């Protein structure tokens, strides 16, 4: 009886020690998960960690425990705010495209005129006096006698210059339309470049037109009186020199100002990086 009682007493003591050991492990596990949730700044749904009952001894803060805490803190997931990518600085807003009333008005008014002139050259002789389509180009009845490039002599000689310059007029006109769209519809900095190119084409083509008459001794307009030459040829064609020349100067200044501003900004950025 004494042996059995001893065995029963020993078993009871062993179970008490095991239960106490399991309680310590349970508290350690609870503390571990509580620490994880505290470091991770999150709680799973339905998770609740009750506070330790009063009177229970807390774990001693040993070097190993402190190291474990450091490891847990190092490996713990970061907070949601720290997981967000760093905010990029706002992109600088593009400067508004600078427009000029004279430039836009010239392009807008000359677009239909240029198409009208090009179609006259392409549709000769039907567009000339006596043709079935001449009603649409009635003002050319006078001009075809003033400038033989637009008259019968150039058509009979098979001169290809009128149609060649009309083909360039179509390209120039498309650039005019593109400028108006980019400057007033989109507002892109490309607009001054397109307008500059178009005005340069007009200026160069008109200058070539004048130089040809000079070097050939007025072969197309030399038969006119001085009054008709000035009023019917020099004034209309001089307008296509003056206004495109002004547009080239005006848009050229805008382009140079934009390039200088971009160069100063790049130099400033480069000096900031080197420092």
mmCIF file of C-alpha atoms in Angstrom:
data_model
loop_
_atom_site.group_PDB
_atom_site.id
_atom_site.type_symbol
_atom_site.label_atom_id
_atom_site.label_comp_id
_atom_site.label_asym_id
_atom_site.label_seq_id
_atom_site.Cartn_x
_atom_site.Cartn_y
_atom_site.Cartn_z
ATOM 1 C CA UNK A 1 0.000 0.000 0.000
ATOM 2 C CA UNK A 2 2.783 2.357 0.719
ATOM 3 C CA UNK A 3 4.368 1.644 -2.691
ATOM 4 C CA UNK A 4 1.135 2.297 -4.535
ATOM 5 C CA UNK A 5 0.562 5.449 -2.591
ATOM 6 C CA UNK A 6 4.099 6.542 -3.462
ATOM 7 C CA UNK A 7 3.505 5.802 -7.134
ATOM 8 C CA UNK A 8 0.215 7.699 -7.085
ATOM 9 C CA UNK A 9 1.913 10.610 -5.343
ATOM 10 C CA UNK A 10 4.772 10.623 -7.852
ATOM 11 C CA UNK A 11 2.400 10.483 -10.797
ATOM 12 C CA UNK A 12 0.354 13.294 -9.391
ATOM 13 C CA UNK A 13 3.511 15.387 -8.923
ATOM 14 C CA UNK A 14 4.665 14.644 -12.441
ATOM 15 C CA UNK A 15 1.324 15.704 -13.863
ATOM 16 C CA UNK A 16 1.456 18.906 -11.824
ATOM 17 C CA UNK A 17 4.883 19.746 -13.216
ATOM 18 C CA UNK A 18 3.772 18.983 -16.770
ATOM 19 C CA UNK A 19 0.688 21.134 -16.434
ATOM 20 C CA UNK A 20 2.743 23.974 -14.968
ATOM 21 C CA UNK A 21 5.256 23.615 -17.802
ATOM 22 C CA UNK A 22 2.473 23.712 -20.381
ATOM 23 C CA UNK A 23 1.069 26.843 -18.768
ATOM 24 C CA UNK A 24 4.433 28.564 -19.081
ATOM 25 C CA UNK A 25 4.658 27.544 -22.758
ATOM 26 C CA UNK A 26 1.146 28.820 -23.336
ATOM 27 C CA UNK A 27 2.031 32.149 -21.774
ATOM 28 C CA UNK A 28 5.228 32.303 -23.850
ATOM 29 C CA UNK A 29 3.292 31.562 -27.027
ATOM 30 C CA UNK A 30 0.688 34.172 -26.127
ATOM 31 C CA UNK A 31 3.404 36.732 -25.409
ATOM 32 C CA UNK A 32 5.118 35.850 -28.693
ATOM 33 C CA UNK A 33 2.000 36.368 -30.795
ATOM 34 C CA UNK A 34 1.122 39.482 -28.867
ATOM 35 C CA UNK A 35 4.586 40.831 -29.622
ATOM 36 C CA UNK A 36 4.242 39.896 -33.283
ATOM 37 C CA UNK A 37 0.943 41.701 -33.576
ATOM 38 C CA UNK A 38 2.343 44.723 -31.789
ATOM 39 C CA UNK A 39 5.342 44.881 -34.105
ATOM 40 C CA UNK A 40 3.298 44.261 -37.211
ATOM 41 C CA UNK A 41 0.573 46.721 -36.180
ATOM 42 C CA UNK A 42 -2.202 44.379 -37.209
ATOM 43 C CA UNK A 43 -4.766 42.037 -35.601
ATOM 44 C CA UNK A 44 -6.402 39.129 -37.313
ATOM 45 C CA UNK A 45 -10.221 38.910 -37.149
ATOM 46 C CA UNK A 46 -11.354 37.030 -34.046
ATOM 47 C CA UNK A 47 -7.911 37.146 -32.424
ATOM 48 C CA UNK A 48 -7.861 38.138 -28.749
ATOM 49 C CA UNK A 49 -5.023 37.919 -26.295
ATOM 50 C CA UNK A 50 -6.114 38.230 -22.703
ATOM 51 C CA UNK A 51 -3.844 39.929 -20.279
ATOM 52 C CA UNK A 52 -1.754 37.672 -18.035
ATOM 53 C CA UNK A 53 -3.437 36.912 -14.690
ATOM 54 C CA UNK A 54 -2.065 38.956 -11.813
ATOM 55 C CA UNK A 55 0.506 37.233 -9.651
ATOM 56 C CA UNK A 56 2.082 35.140 -12.377
ATOM 57 C CA UNK A 57 5.814 35.680 -12.713
ATOM 58 C CA UNK A 58 6.852 37.339 -15.954
ATOM 59 C CA UNK A 59 9.747 36.032 -17.982
ATOM 60 C CA UNK A 60 13.107 37.471 -17.000
ATOM 61 C CA UNK A 61 14.518 39.866 -19.535
ATOM 62 C CA UNK A 62 17.643 37.953 -20.481
ATOM 63 C CA UNK A 63 20.116 38.657 -23.178
ATOM 64 C CA UNK A 64 18.743 35.814 -25.259
ATOM 65 C CA UNK A 65 15.194 37.108 -24.894
ATOM 66 C CA UNK A 66 16.329 40.585 -25.805
ATOM 67 C CA UNK A 67 18.107 39.180 -28.853
ATOM 68 C CA UNK A 68 14.995 37.233 -29.753
ATOM 69 C CA UNK A 69 12.925 40.412 -29.476
ATOM 70 C CA UNK A 70 15.368 42.146 -31.759
ATOM 71 C CA UNK A 71 15.129 39.306 -34.248
ATOM 72 C CA UNK A 72 11.342 39.356 -34.053
ATOM 73 C CA UNK A 73 11.352 43.095 -34.592
ATOM 74 C CA UNK A 74 13.740 42.788 -37.508
ATOM 75 C CA UNK A 75 11.731 40.047 -39.199
ATOM 76 C CA UNK A 76 8.298 41.460 -38.298
ATOM 77 C CA UNK A 77 6.279 42.767 -41.214
ATOM 78 C CA UNK A 78 6.360 46.473 -41.613
ATOM 79 C CA UNK A 79 3.333 48.664 -41.219
ATOM 80 C CA UNK A 80 1.090 49.328 -44.214
ATOM 81 C CA UNK A 81 2.186 52.946 -44.327
ATOM 82 C CA UNK A 82 5.841 51.913 -44.661
ATOM 83 C CA UNK A 83 4.987 49.500 -47.482
ATOM 84 C CA UNK A 84 3.724 52.308 -49.691
ATOM 85 C CA UNK A 85 6.171 53.522 -52.352
ATOM 86 C CA UNK A 86 7.658 56.942 -51.720
ATOM 87 C CA UNK A 87 5.676 59.741 -53.245
ATOM 88 C CA UNK A 88 7.216 61.236 -56.336
ATOM 89 C CA UNK A 89 7.491 64.988 -56.541
ATOM 90 C CA UNK A 90 4.862 66.473 -58.825
ATOM 91 C CA UNK A 91 6.012 66.844 -62.399
ATOM 92 C CA UNK A 92 6.573 70.405 -63.467
ATOM 93 C CA UNK A 93 3.681 71.734 -65.522
ATOM 94 C CA UNK A 94 4.464 72.446 -69.131
ATOM 95 C CA UNK A 95 4.488 76.082 -70.070
ATOM 96 C CA UNK A 96 1.455 77.273 -71.962
ATOM 97 C CA UNK A 97 2.024 77.657 -75.695
ATOM 98 C CA UNK A 98 2.485 81.279 -76.631
ATOM 99 C CA UNK A 99 0.311 82.354 -79.560
ATOM 100 C CA UNK A 100 0.182 85.549 -81.608
ATOM 101 C CA UNK A 101 -2.934 87.014 -83.166
ATOM 102 C CA UNK A 102 -1.211 88.062 -86.394
ATOM 103 C CA UNK A 103 0.313 84.615 -86.906
ATOM 104 C CA UNK A 104 -2.882 82.683 -86.241
ATOM 105 C CA UNK A 105 -5.006 85.079 -88.300
ATOM 106 C CA UNK A 106 -2.651 84.861 -91.282
ATOM 107 C CA UNK A 107 -2.663 81.075 -91.278
ATOM 108 C CA UNK A 108 -6.436 80.947 -90.854
ATOM 109 C CA UNK A 109 -7.151 83.388 -93.712
ATOM 110 C CA UNK A 110 -4.597 82.007 -96.190
ATOM 111 C CA UNK A 111 -5.567 78.327 -95.878
ATOM 112 C CA UNK A 112 -8.564 78.568 -98.271
ATOM 113 C CA UNK A 113 -6.691 81.005 -100.560
ATOM 114 C CA UNK A 114 -3.760 78.635 -100.979
ATOM 115 C CA UNK A 115 -6.003 75.679 -101.770
ATOM 116 C CA UNK A 116 -7.925 77.843 -104.230
ATOM 117 C CA UNK A 117 -4.706 78.912 -105.992
ATOM 118 C CA UNK A 118 -3.302 75.372 -106.126
ATOM 119 C CA UNK A 119 -6.487 73.959 -107.642
ATOM 120 C CA UNK A 120 -6.390 76.628 -110.347
ATOM 121 C CA UNK A 121 -2.952 75.450 -111.435
ATOM 122 C CA UNK A 122 -3.792 71.747 -111.238
ATOM 123 C CA UNK A 123 -7.043 72.116 -113.223
ATOM 124 C CA UNK A 124 -5.697 74.181 -116.108
ATOM 125 C CA UNK A 125 -6.972 74.763 -118.799
ATOM 126 C CA UNK A 126 -10.447 74.058 -117.414
ATOM 127 C CA UNK A 127 -9.953 76.665 -114.696
ATOM 128 C CA UNK A 128 -8.713 79.300 -117.157
ATOM 129 C CA UNK A 129 -10.719 81.772 -119.198
ATOM 130 C CA UNK A 130 -13.000 79.842 -121.516
ATOM 131 C CA UNK A 131 -12.959 76.675 -119.413
ATOM 132 C CA UNK A 132 -16.020 75.052 -117.894
ATOM 133 C CA UNK A 133 -14.711 75.614 -114.358
ATOM 134 C CA UNK A 134 -13.538 79.159 -114.855
ATOM 135 C CA UNK A 135 -16.578 80.506 -113.015
ATOM 136 C CA UNK A 136 -14.955 79.446 -109.752
ATOM 137 C CA UNK A 137 -11.732 81.329 -110.576
ATOM 138 C CA UNK A 138 -13.141 84.495 -112.198
ATOM 139 C CA UNK A 139 -10.490 86.843 -110.597
ATOM 140 C CA UNK A 140 -7.784 84.894 -112.458
ATOM 141 C CA UNK A 141 -9.150 86.203 -115.760
ATOM 142 C CA UNK A 142 -7.210 89.404 -115.106
ATOM 143 C CA UNK A 143 -4.239 87.818 -113.337
ATOM 144 C CA UNK A 144 -3.519 85.277 -116.083
ATOM 145 C CA UNK A 145 -2.836 88.206 -118.404
ATOM 146 C CA UNK A 146 -0.658 89.901 -115.756
ATOM 147 C CA UNK A 147 1.520 86.901 -114.884
ATOM 148 C CA UNK A 148 2.216 84.509 -117.720
ATOM 149 C CA UNK A 149 3.110 81.788 -115.203
ATOM 150 C CA UNK A 150 -0.642 81.556 -114.611
ATOM 151 C CA UNK A 151 -1.559 82.251 -118.231
ATOM 152 C CA UNK A 152 -1.612 80.564 -121.593
ATOM 153 C CA UNK A 153 2.112 81.012 -122.479
ATOM 154 C CA UNK A 154 3.286 78.811 -119.562
ATOM 155 C CA UNK A 155 0.610 76.215 -120.345
ATOM 156 C CA UNK A 156 1.546 76.055 -124.044
ATOM 157 C CA UNK A 157 5.263 75.854 -123.210
ATOM 158 C CA UNK A 158 4.691 72.985 -120.798
ATOM 159 C CA UNK A 159 6.293 74.914 -117.950
ATOM 160 C CA UNK A 160 6.170 72.725 -114.848
ATOM 161 C CA UNK A 161 6.910 75.492 -112.350
ATOM 162 C CA UNK A 162 3.264 76.453 -111.668
ATOM 163 C CA UNK A 163 2.246 72.906 -110.713
ATOM 164 C CA UNK A 164 5.507 72.325 -108.809
ATOM 165 C CA UNK A 165 5.039 75.406 -106.645
ATOM 166 C CA UNK A 166 1.353 74.499 -106.177
ATOM 167 C CA UNK A 167 2.353 71.070 -104.847
ATOM 168 C CA UNK A 168 4.593 72.789 -102.302
ATOM 169 C CA UNK A 169 1.692 75.106 -101.483
ATOM 170 C CA UNK A 170 -0.396 72.095 -100.460
ATOM 171 C CA UNK A 171 2.359 70.860 -98.124
ATOM 172 C CA UNK A 172 2.727 74.361 -96.709
ATOM 173 C CA UNK A 173 -1.016 74.603 -96.177
ATOM 174 C CA UNK A 174 -1.126 71.303 -94.297
ATOM 175 C CA UNK A 175 1.554 72.692 -91.975
ATOM 176 C CA UNK A 176 -0.550 75.822 -91.477
ATOM 177 C CA UNK A 177 -3.511 73.695 -90.421
ATOM 178 C CA UNK A 178 -1.291 71.618 -88.138
ATOM 179 C CA UNK A 179 0.020 74.768 -86.456
ATOM 180 C CA UNK A 180 -3.492 76.017 -85.687
ATOM 181 C CA UNK A 181 -4.417 72.634 -84.229
ATOM 182 C CA UNK A 182 -1.287 72.345 -82.089
ATOM 183 C CA UNK A 183 -1.350 75.959 -80.901
ATOM 184 C CA UNK A 184 -5.058 76.417 -80.182
ATOM 185 C CA UNK A 185 -6.376 72.864 -79.904
ATOM 186 C CA UNK A 186 -3.635 70.977 -78.048
ATOM 187 C CA UNK A 187 -1.360 73.709 -76.705
ATOM 188 C CA UNK A 188 1.883 71.831 -77.309
ATOM 189 C CA UNK A 189 5.322 73.494 -77.494
ATOM 190 C CA UNK A 190 5.741 71.892 -80.932
ATOM 191 C CA UNK A 191 3.399 74.491 -82.467
ATOM 192 C CA UNK A 192 6.013 77.272 -82.923
ATOM 193 C CA UNK A 193 8.344 74.836 -84.680
ATOM 194 C CA UNK A 194 5.636 73.793 -87.149
ATOM 195 C CA UNK A 195 4.584 77.390 -87.778
ATOM 196 C CA UNK A 196 8.216 78.424 -88.246
ATOM 197 C CA UNK A 197 8.741 75.679 -90.836
ATOM 198 C CA UNK A 198 5.584 76.612 -92.733
ATOM 199 C CA UNK A 199 6.388 80.324 -92.803
ATOM 200 C CA UNK A 200 9.947 79.563 -93.932
ATOM 201 C CA UNK A 201 8.554 77.557 -96.861
ATOM 202 C CA UNK A 202 6.271 80.431 -97.862
ATOM 203 C CA UNK A 203 9.038 83.010 -97.568
ATOM 204 C CA UNK A 204 11.537 80.928 -99.528
ATOM 205 C CA UNK A 205 9.069 80.050 -102.300
ATOM 206 C CA UNK A 206 7.991 83.671 -102.749
ATOM 207 C CA UNK A 207 11.591 84.894 -102.734
ATOM 208 C CA UNK A 208 12.375 82.328 -105.422
ATOM 209 C CA UNK A 209 9.430 83.625 -107.424
ATOM 210 C CA UNK A 210 10.783 87.181 -107.289
ATOM 211 C CA UNK A 211 14.365 86.143 -108.020
ATOM 212 C CA UNK A 212 13.298 84.190 -111.070
ATOM 213 C CA UNK A 213 11.688 87.302 -112.567
ATOM 214 C CA UNK A 214 14.773 89.332 -111.753
ATOM 215 C CA UNK A 215 17.277 86.946 -113.347
ATOM 216 C CA UNK A 216 15.164 86.225 -116.411
ATOM 217 C CA UNK A 217 14.610 89.923 -117.047
ATOM 218 C CA UNK A 218 10.898 89.938 -116.269
ATOM 219 C CA UNK A 219 10.118 87.098 -118.651
ATOM 220 C CA UNK A 220 6.643 86.573 -117.127
ATOM 221 C CA UNK A 221 5.649 90.046 -115.923
ATOM 222 C CA UNK A 222 7.848 92.438 -117.896
ATOM 223 C CA UNK A 223 5.104 93.148 -120.448
ATOM 224 C CA UNK A 224 2.975 95.045 -117.872
ATOM 225 C CA UNK A 225 2.895 98.793 -117.394
ATOM 226 C CA UNK A 226 4.469 100.125 -114.199
ATOM 227 C CA UNK A 227 1.082 100.806 -112.676
ATOM 228 C CA UNK A 228 -0.226 97.289 -113.415
ATOM 229 C CA UNK A 229 3.057 95.748 -112.319
ATOM 230 C CA UNK A 230 2.918 97.480 -108.925
ATOM 231 C CA UNK A 231 -0.788 97.074 -108.219
ATOM 232 C CA UNK A 232 -1.427 93.634 -109.716
ATOM 233 C CA UNK A 233 1.862 91.846 -109.106
ATOM 234 C CA UNK A 234 4.255 93.547 -106.682
ATOM 235 C CA UNK A 235 1.723 94.433 -103.968
ATOM 236 C CA UNK A 236 -0.018 91.022 -103.800
ATOM 237 C CA UNK A 237 3.217 89.049 -104.020
ATOM 238 C CA UNK A 238 5.020 91.445 -101.676
ATOM 239 C CA UNK A 239 2.464 90.655 -99.007
ATOM 240 C CA UNK A 240 3.615 87.015 -99.139
ATOM 241 C CA UNK A 241 7.125 88.239 -98.349
ATOM 242 C CA UNK A 242 6.377 90.669 -95.535
ATOM 243 C CA UNK A 243 3.951 88.663 -93.400
ATOM 244 C CA UNK A 244 5.771 85.281 -93.608
ATOM 245 C CA UNK A 245 9.017 87.145 -92.884
ATOM 246 C CA UNK A 246 7.463 88.593 -89.737
ATOM 247 C CA UNK A 247 6.173 85.148 -88.699
ATOM 248 C CA UNK A 248 9.629 83.626 -89.143
ATOM 249 C CA UNK A 249 11.111 86.360 -86.947
ATOM 250 C CA UNK A 250 8.333 86.168 -84.311
ATOM 251 C CA UNK A 251 8.235 82.384 -83.944
ATOM 252 C CA UNK A 252 12.030 82.190 -84.240
ATOM 253 C CA UNK A 253 12.331 84.415 -81.168
ATOM 254 C CA UNK A 254 9.893 82.211 -79.252
ATOM 255 C CA UNK A 255 11.835 79.083 -80.157
ATOM 256 C CA UNK A 256 15.154 80.676 -79.146
ATOM 257 C CA UNK A 257 13.664 81.801 -75.817
ATOM 258 C CA UNK A 258 12.416 78.272 -75.109
ATOM 259 C CA UNK A 259 15.798 76.748 -75.969
ATOM 260 C CA UNK A 260 17.633 79.244 -73.747
ATOM 261 C CA UNK A 261 15.273 78.535 -70.840
ATOM 262 C CA UNK A 262 15.738 74.784 -71.262
ATOM 263 C CA UNK A 263 19.540 75.245 -71.394
ATOM 264 C CA UNK A 264 19.540 77.286 -68.167
ATOM 265 C CA UNK A 265 17.397 74.677 -66.434
ATOM 266 C CA UNK A 266 19.682 71.834 -67.517
ATOM 267 C CA UNK A 267 22.771 73.730 -66.372
ATOM 268 C CA UNK A 268 21.130 74.413 -63.013
ATOM 269 C CA UNK A 269 20.272 70.733 -62.567
ATOM 270 C CA UNK A 270 23.782 69.693 -63.558
ATOM 271 C CA UNK A 271 25.380 72.098 -61.073
ATOM 272 C CA UNK A 272 23.052 70.849 -58.319
ATOM 273 C CA UNK A 273 24.043 67.231 -58.954
ATOM 274 C CA UNK A 274 27.768 67.984 -58.961
ATOM 275 C CA UNK A 275 27.497 69.734 -55.603
#
